mmCIF file of C-alpha atoms in Angstrom:
data_model
loop_
_atom_site.group_PDB
_atom_site.id
_atom_site.type_symbol
_atom_site.label_atom_id
_atom_site.label_comp_id
_atom_site.label_asym_id
_atom_site.label_seq_id
_atom_site.Cartn_x
_atom_site.Cartn_y
_atom_site.Cartn_z
ATOM 1 C CA MET A 1 35.295 278.736 -87.004
ATOM 2 C CA TYR A 2 36.628 278.572 -83.461
ATOM 3 C CA LYS A 3 35.781 274.853 -83.240
ATOM 4 C CA ASN A 4 37.577 274.207 -86.521
ATOM 5 C CA MET A 5 40.702 275.904 -85.216
ATOM 6 C CA ILE A 6 40.657 273.809 -82.043
ATOM 7 C CA ARG A 7 40.267 270.701 -84.231
ATOM 8 C CA VAL A 8 43.304 271.672 -86.323
ATOM 9 C CA TYR A 9 45.366 272.240 -83.186
ATOM 10 C CA GLU A 10 44.357 268.857 -81.858
ATOM 11 C CA ILE A 11 45.387 267.179 -85.109
ATOM 12 C CA LEU A 12 48.729 268.978 -85.086
ATOM 13 C CA MET A 13 49.363 267.997 -81.466
ATOM 14 C CA VAL A 14 48.657 264.324 -82.232
ATOM 15 C CA ILE A 15 50.964 264.394 -85.291
ATOM 16 C CA MET A 16 53.784 266.006 -83.139
ATOM 17 C CA ILE A 17 53.368 263.462 -80.478
ATOM 18 C CA ILE A 18 53.522 260.609 -82.992
ATOM 19 C CA VAL A 19 56.612 262.132 -84.580
ATOM 20 C CA TYR A 20 58.245 262.550 -81.201
ATOM 21 C CA LEU A 21 57.559 258.995 -80.193
ATOM 22 C CA CYS A 22 58.851 257.712 -83.507
ATOM 23 C CA LEU A 23 62.096 259.720 -83.182
ATOM 24 C CA TRP A 24 62.516 258.658 -79.529
ATOM 25 C CA TYR A 25 62.085 254.954 -80.408
ATOM 26 C CA TYR A 26 64.450 255.198 -83.351
ATOM 27 C CA ASN A 27 67.220 257.037 -81.430
ATOM 28 C CA ASN A 28 67.042 254.778 -78.440
ATOM 29 C CA HIS A 29 66.702 251.608 -80.457
ATOM 30 C CA HIS A 30 69.557 252.608 -82.841
ATOM 31 C CA LYS A 31 71.823 253.671 -79.920
ATOM 32 C CA GLU A 32 71.148 250.329 -78.105
ATOM 33 C CA ASN A 33 71.923 248.338 -81.236
ATOM 34 C CA PHE A 34 75.038 250.410 -81.911
ATOM 35 C CA GLU A 35 76.344 249.907 -78.374
ATOM 36 C CA GLN A 36 75.542 246.222 -78.481
ATOM 37 C CA ASN A 37 77.324 245.794 -81.788
ATOM 38 C CA LYS A 38 80.221 247.888 -80.637
ATOM 39 C CA LYS A 39 80.565 245.841 -77.427
ATOM 40 C CA GLN A 40 80.238 242.654 -79.410
ATOM 41 C CA ASP A 41 83.177 243.704 -81.553
ATOM 42 C CA PHE A 42 85.327 243.708 -78.409
ATOM 43 C CA PHE A 43 84.725 239.989 -77.824
ATOM 44 C CA ILE A 44 87.206 238.650 -80.309
ATOM 45 C CA TYR A 45 90.092 236.203 -80.649
ATOM 46 C CA ALA A 46 93.305 238.245 -80.973
ATOM 47 C CA ASN A 47 96.789 236.859 -81.601
ATOM 48 C CA THR A 48 98.735 239.815 -82.897
ATOM 49 C CA TYR A 49 100.080 242.829 -80.947
ATOM 50 C CA ASP A 50 97.880 245.429 -82.556
ATOM 51 C CA LYS A 51 94.703 243.381 -82.239
ATOM 52 C CA ILE A 52 95.443 242.455 -78.562
ATOM 53 C CA TYR A 53 96.223 246.057 -77.552
ATOM 54 C CA ASP A 54 93.104 247.526 -79.208
ATOM 55 C CA ASP A 55 90.736 250.200 -77.906
ATOM 56 C CA PHE A 56 89.040 247.871 -75.481
ATOM 57 C CA TYR A 57 92.149 246.309 -73.955
ATOM 58 C CA GLY A 58 93.973 249.666 -73.981
ATOM 59 C CA TYR A 59 91.119 251.223 -72.022
ATOM 60 C CA ILE A 60 90.862 248.503 -69.314
ATOM 61 C CA TYR A 61 94.632 247.743 -69.000
ATOM 62 C CA ASP A 62 95.205 250.170 -66.124
ATOM 63 C CA ASP A 63 92.154 248.821 -64.256
ATOM 64 C CA LEU A 64 93.514 245.256 -64.606
ATOM 65 C CA PHE A 65 97.182 245.731 -63.970
ATOM 66 C CA TYR A 66 98.343 249.181 -62.961
ATOM 67 C CA GLN A 67 100.224 249.418 -59.617
ATOM 68 C CA GLU A 68 101.577 252.914 -58.904
ATOM 69 C CA GLU A 69 104.192 251.724 -56.391
ATOM 70 C CA TYR A 70 105.700 249.576 -59.101
ATOM 71 C CA TYR A 71 105.865 252.498 -61.508
ATOM 72 C CA LEU A 72 107.364 254.776 -58.846
ATOM 73 C CA ALA A 73 110.044 252.167 -58.251
ATOM 74 C CA ILE A 74 110.922 252.252 -62.027
ATOM 75 C CA CYS A 75 111.088 256.045 -61.914
ATOM 76 C CA GLU A 76 113.379 255.979 -58.898
ATOM 77 C CA ILE A 77 115.810 253.743 -60.702
ATOM 78 C CA ILE A 78 115.778 256.034 -63.784
ATOM 79 C CA LEU A 79 116.347 259.127 -61.627
ATOM 80 C CA LYS A 80 119.334 257.621 -59.929
ATOM 81 C CA HIS A 81 121.137 258.085 -63.263
ATOM 82 C CA VAL A 82 119.888 261.573 -64.047
ATOM 83 C CA ASN A 83 122.290 264.118 -65.500
ATOM 84 C CA GLN A 84 122.918 267.528 -64.043
ATOM 85 C CA VAL A 85 122.295 269.597 -67.145
ATOM 86 C CA PHE A 86 120.201 267.857 -69.811
ATOM 87 C CA ASN A 87 117.988 264.782 -69.769
ATOM 88 C CA ASN A 88 116.056 263.499 -72.795
ATOM 89 C CA HIS A 89 114.405 260.137 -72.145
ATOM 90 C CA LEU A 90 112.933 257.632 -74.661
ATOM 91 C CA CYS A 91 110.601 255.160 -73.012
ATOM 92 C CA ILE A 92 109.788 252.099 -75.175
ATOM 93 C CA GLY A 93 106.959 249.615 -74.738
ATOM 94 C CA ILE A 94 104.438 251.515 -72.609
ATOM 95 C CA LYS A 95 101.086 249.794 -72.066
ATOM 96 C CA HIS A 96 99.651 251.767 -69.180
ATOM 97 C CA GLY A 97 98.084 255.208 -69.477
ATOM 98 C CA GLY A 98 101.151 257.308 -70.018
ATOM 99 C CA HIS A 99 101.888 257.684 -66.280
ATOM 100 C CA ILE A 100 105.699 257.410 -66.535
ATOM 101 C CA ASN A 101 105.878 260.670 -68.541
ATOM 102 C CA GLN A 102 103.898 262.419 -65.872
ATOM 103 C CA LEU A 103 105.811 260.965 -62.960
ATOM 104 C CA LEU A 104 109.126 262.054 -64.550
ATOM 105 C CA LYS A 105 108.122 265.369 -66.002
ATOM 106 C CA ASP A 106 109.616 267.528 -63.250
ATOM 107 C CA ASN A 107 113.049 265.924 -63.813
ATOM 108 C CA MET A 108 113.416 264.919 -67.441
ATOM 109 C CA LYS A 109 111.748 265.202 -70.816
ATOM 110 C CA THR A 110 110.201 261.918 -71.775
ATOM 111 C CA ILE A 111 108.884 260.581 -75.160
ATOM 112 C CA SER A 112 107.050 257.320 -74.815
ATOM 113 C CA VAL A 113 106.414 255.040 -77.789
ATOM 114 C CA SER A 114 104.232 252.084 -78.349
ATOM 115 C CA ARG A 115 103.438 249.797 -81.244
ATOM 116 C CA SER A 116 99.729 250.123 -80.410
ATOM 117 C CA HIS A 117 97.626 253.028 -81.718
ATOM 118 C CA ALA A 118 95.030 252.487 -79.007
ATOM 119 C CA VAL A 119 97.647 252.692 -76.113
ATOM 120 C CA VAL A 120 99.007 255.928 -77.569
ATOM 121 C CA ASN A 121 95.455 257.339 -77.770
ATOM 122 C CA VAL A 122 94.740 256.397 -74.153
ATOM 123 C CA CYS A 123 97.973 258.037 -73.047
ATOM 124 C CA SER A 124 97.346 261.185 -74.975
ATOM 125 C CA TYR A 125 93.811 261.447 -73.556
ATOM 126 C CA HIS A 126 95.134 261.203 -69.971
ATOM 127 C CA TYR A 127 98.012 263.637 -70.465
ATOM 128 C CA LYS A 128 97.538 265.921 -73.422
ATOM 129 C CA GLU A 129 100.669 267.929 -72.712
ATOM 130 C CA ASN A 130 102.971 264.859 -72.802
ATOM 131 C CA GLN A 131 104.561 263.190 -75.859
ATOM 132 C CA TYR A 132 103.374 259.738 -76.992
ATOM 133 C CA LYS A 133 104.097 258.221 -80.371
ATOM 134 C CA PHE A 134 102.912 255.232 -82.374
ATOM 135 C CA ILE A 135 106.020 253.367 -83.672
ATOM 136 C CA PRO A 136 105.381 249.810 -84.796
ATOM 137 C CA ASP A 137 108.995 248.788 -85.735
ATOM 138 C CA VAL A 138 111.225 250.216 -83.020
ATOM 139 C CA GLU A 139 113.622 247.230 -83.195
ATOM 140 C CA ASN A 140 113.952 247.109 -86.958
ATOM 141 C CA ASN A 141 114.070 250.754 -88.106
ATOM 142 C CA PRO A 142 117.173 252.727 -86.979
ATOM 143 C CA TYR A 143 115.978 255.903 -88.720
ATOM 144 C CA ILE A 144 113.013 256.625 -86.520
ATOM 145 C CA PHE A 145 115.143 259.014 -84.458
ATOM 146 C CA ASP A 146 118.360 260.877 -85.237
ATOM 147 C CA GLU A 147 121.650 259.709 -83.856
ATOM 148 C CA ASN A 148 122.692 260.918 -80.429
ATOM 149 C CA SER A 149 119.083 262.128 -79.654
ATOM 150 C CA PHE A 150 118.638 260.672 -76.088
ATOM 151 C CA THR A 151 120.491 260.646 -72.793
ATOM 152 C CA HIS A 152 118.304 257.759 -71.479
ATOM 153 C CA ILE A 153 116.350 254.928 -73.155
ATOM 154 C CA SER A 154 114.209 252.528 -71.092
ATOM 155 C CA LEU A 155 112.411 249.338 -72.157
ATOM 156 C CA ILE A 156 109.559 248.619 -69.658
ATOM 157 C CA ASP A 157 106.134 247.008 -69.317
ATOM 158 C CA ASN A 158 107.435 243.550 -70.388
ATOM 159 C CA GLU A 159 108.091 244.794 -73.915
ATOM 160 C CA LEU A 160 111.450 242.906 -73.991
ATOM 161 C CA TYR A 161 109.495 239.688 -74.292
ATOM 162 C CA TYR A 162 107.641 240.808 -77.384
ATOM 163 C CA LEU A 163 110.846 241.697 -79.214
ATOM 164 C CA THR A 164 111.969 239.272 -81.984
ATOM 165 C CA ASN A 165 115.124 241.067 -82.981
ATOM 166 C CA LEU A 166 117.179 241.800 -79.847
ATOM 167 C CA PRO A 167 120.417 242.613 -81.776
ATOM 168 C CA GLY A 168 118.475 245.123 -83.890
ATOM 169 C CA PHE A 169 117.084 246.727 -80.787
ATOM 170 C CA PHE A 170 120.505 247.220 -79.327
ATOM 171 C CA TYR A 171 121.885 248.484 -82.641
ATOM 172 C CA ASN A 172 119.142 251.175 -82.751
ATOM 173 C CA CYS A 173 119.629 252.168 -79.102
ATOM 174 C CA GLU A 174 123.373 252.550 -79.754
ATOM 175 C CA ARG A 175 122.558 254.989 -82.536
ATOM 176 C CA TRP A 176 119.913 256.975 -80.686
ATOM 177 C CA LEU A 177 121.864 257.352 -77.376
ATOM 178 C CA ILE A 178 124.572 259.929 -76.727
ATOM 179 C CA PHE A 179 128.001 258.887 -75.568
ATOM 180 C CA LYS A 180 127.791 257.707 -71.938
ATOM 181 C CA GLY A 181 124.008 257.574 -72.311
ATOM 182 C CA TYR A 182 122.022 255.035 -70.246
ATOM 183 C CA LEU A 183 119.941 252.087 -71.482
ATOM 184 C CA MET A 184 117.588 250.521 -68.887
ATOM 185 C CA ILE A 185 115.893 247.219 -69.428
ATOM 186 C CA GLN A 186 113.279 245.684 -67.195
ATOM 187 C CA CYS A 187 113.649 241.926 -67.191
ATOM 188 C CA TYR A 188 112.891 238.754 -65.120
ATOM 189 C CA HIS A 189 115.496 236.457 -63.454
ATOM 190 C CA HIS A 190 114.114 233.245 -64.844
ATOM 191 C CA LYS A 191 111.288 231.993 -67.050
ATOM 192 C CA GLN A 192 109.341 230.909 -63.951
ATOM 193 C CA ASP A 193 109.569 234.489 -62.677
ATOM 194 C CA VAL A 194 107.935 235.710 -65.903
ATOM 195 C CA LYS A 195 104.966 233.450 -65.256
ATOM 196 C CA GLN A 196 104.639 234.597 -61.657
ATOM 197 C CA ALA A 197 105.067 238.384 -62.142
ATOM 198 C CA PHE A 198 104.355 239.199 -65.737
ATOM 199 C CA LEU A 199 100.889 240.491 -64.913
ATOM 200 C CA LYS A 200 100.667 242.856 -61.952
ATOM 201 C CA ILE A 201 97.144 242.516 -60.566
ATOM 202 C CA GLY A 202 95.547 245.921 -60.151
ATOM 203 C CA GLU A 203 93.907 246.777 -56.847
ATOM 204 C CA ASN A 204 90.115 247.227 -56.697
ATOM 205 C CA SER A 205 89.678 246.265 -60.366
ATOM 206 C CA SER A 206 86.131 247.048 -61.559
ATOM 207 C CA VAL A 207 86.670 244.865 -64.710
ATOM 208 C CA ARG A 208 87.317 241.807 -62.590
ATOM 209 C CA THR A 209 84.052 242.377 -60.641
ATOM 210 C CA LYS A 210 81.985 242.593 -63.832
ATOM 211 C CA THR A 211 83.715 239.949 -65.947
ATOM 212 C CA ILE A 212 85.585 236.680 -65.434
ATOM 213 C CA TYR A 213 89.287 237.178 -66.151
ATOM 214 C CA SER A 214 91.790 234.332 -66.305
ATOM 215 C CA HIS A 215 95.191 233.641 -67.911
ATOM 216 C CA GLU A 216 97.714 230.849 -68.361
ATOM 217 C CA PHE A 217 101.178 230.400 -69.820
ATOM 218 C CA LYS A 218 101.918 227.710 -72.344
ATOM 219 C CA ASP A 219 105.401 226.484 -73.285
ATOM 220 C CA PHE A 220 106.615 225.375 -76.692
ATOM 221 C CA GLN A 221 109.243 222.784 -77.532
ATOM 222 C CA ASP A 222 111.594 225.711 -78.161
ATOM 223 C CA GLN A 223 112.431 226.640 -74.576
ATOM 224 C CA ASN A 224 112.762 230.286 -75.433
ATOM 225 C CA SER A 225 109.270 230.634 -76.967
ATOM 226 C CA PHE A 226 106.036 230.608 -74.958
ATOM 227 C CA THR A 227 102.528 232.064 -74.994
ATOM 228 C CA LEU A 228 100.302 233.919 -72.600
ATOM 229 C CA VAL A 229 96.602 233.130 -73.131
ATOM 230 C CA GLU A 230 94.180 235.626 -71.501
ATOM 231 C CA THR A 231 90.429 235.094 -71.416
ATOM 232 C CA ILE A 232 87.798 237.702 -70.529
ATOM 233 C CA LYS A 233 84.222 236.384 -70.216
ATOM 234 C CA GLU A 234 80.983 238.353 -69.795
ATOM 235 C CA LYS A 235 77.829 236.192 -69.707
ATOM 236 C CA GLU A 236 77.892 234.242 -72.956
ATOM 237 C CA LYS A 237 80.537 236.334 -74.653
ATOM 238 C CA GLU A 238 84.271 235.723 -74.624
ATOM 239 C CA ARG A 239 87.433 237.558 -75.568
ATOM 240 C CA LYS A 240 90.669 235.705 -75.859
ATOM 241 C CA HIS A 241 94.274 236.905 -76.334
ATOM 242 C CA ARG A 242 97.194 234.862 -77.421
ATOM 243 C CA HIS A 243 100.499 236.711 -76.752
ATOM 244 C CA SER A 244 103.599 235.305 -78.474
ATOM 245 C CA LEU A 245 106.478 235.904 -76.187
ATOM 246 C CA TYR A 246 110.298 235.169 -76.220
ATOM 247 C CA PHE A 247 112.365 234.687 -73.061
ATOM 248 C CA TYR A 248 115.837 236.142 -72.973
ATOM 249 C CA LYS A 249 118.251 235.090 -70.264
ATOM 250 C CA LYS A 250 120.138 237.930 -68.584
ATOM 251 C CA GLU A 251 123.461 236.474 -69.662
ATOM 252 C CA TYR A 252 122.364 236.590 -73.286
ATOM 253 C CA ILE A 253 121.079 240.215 -72.912
ATOM 254 C CA LYS A 254 124.404 241.176 -71.457
ATOM 255 C CA GLN A 255 126.329 239.428 -74.261
ATOM 256 C CA VAL A 256 124.350 241.144 -77.056
ATOM 257 C CA ALA A 257 124.589 244.462 -75.290
ATOM 258 C CA SER A 258 128.414 244.108 -75.144
ATOM 259 C CA GLU A 259 128.564 243.408 -78.900
ATOM 260 C CA PHE A 260 127.029 246.782 -79.539
ATOM 261 C CA GLY A 261 129.170 248.814 -77.149
ATOM 262 C CA PHE A 262 127.186 248.738 -73.931
ATOM 263 C CA ASP A 263 128.656 248.055 -70.463
ATOM 264 C CA LEU A 264 126.474 246.666 -67.681
ATOM 265 C CA LEU A 265 126.719 249.167 -64.821
ATOM 266 C CA ASP A 266 124.204 247.710 -62.405
ATOM 267 C CA SER A 267 121.212 245.434 -61.941
ATOM 268 C CA LEU A 268 118.658 247.103 -59.617
ATOM 269 C CA SER A 269 115.858 245.081 -58.073
ATOM 270 C CA LEU A 270 112.189 245.869 -58.799
ATOM 271 C CA SER A 271 110.867 242.833 -56.969
ATOM 272 C CA LYS A 272 111.985 239.357 -56.003
ATOM 273 C CA HIS A 273 111.165 238.283 -59.544
ATOM 274 C CA GLU A 274 112.659 241.062 -61.670
ATOM 275 C CA THR A 275 115.290 243.656 -62.063
ATOM 276 C CA ILE A 276 116.307 246.614 -64.256
ATOM 277 C CA MET A 277 119.551 246.141 -66.040
ATOM 278 C CA VAL A 278 121.392 249.424 -66.372
ATOM 279 C CA PHE A 279 123.716 249.702 -69.380
ATOM 280 C CA GLN A 280 125.955 252.606 -70.491
ATOM 281 C CA LYS A 281 127.012 253.355 -73.981
ATOM 282 C CA LEU A 282 130.791 253.435 -74.301
#
């Protein structure tokens, strides 16, 4: 009887070990395949805004390009035009991790918007208490926000060069800003400056040590249209972005702004390549 019981226990132990090994193999093999497939999905050819700024690119963007001193310079310019009583700031075009809301939070309320779901998710993950919104048609839909909602509107992170309807953008900003409100636009002096300073290389980038990153600008016959082609390679895999961009001369920006009731107050330098044009709604 005793020997039979030992025999039963031995059989049960063997069965349990076999089940455990099977489960271990399945879980690890399934997880490995899932991660490989998921990673493989990131190595794509993307030529639209939402596909370029997806979960993968949104996650590594800070690592590749974020420079805190540059962002502090933007905030310093915005705060030069702060009001004494009330400040409600709309920031358009964010691509980094929502840092501008955090840097400005002690001085003004900021709502940041992006046409990328992934960028908004990254920002909200970093700073859960701040406001970030996905808005894909900020230049074409004047009813996103109520009239006279904001004291300040800023257009940063090179978003100007993704806009295809600049008059529509100014029309919407004129509706959303209060009287005497400020509109601040980050822009480059010349097309060559775009090519030199569009991408701010992040310090100590871990992505660049693990992958091969490269980029180049290509011009079209239309002098105002050009593309930025980025390539990220890891071993035999490759991810490629094709950004469609539009260059606006500062004289044209000023002209369109004037047509919608904006006066250029100042142009404040961010670097030798770029400036922030400060307009006021009249």
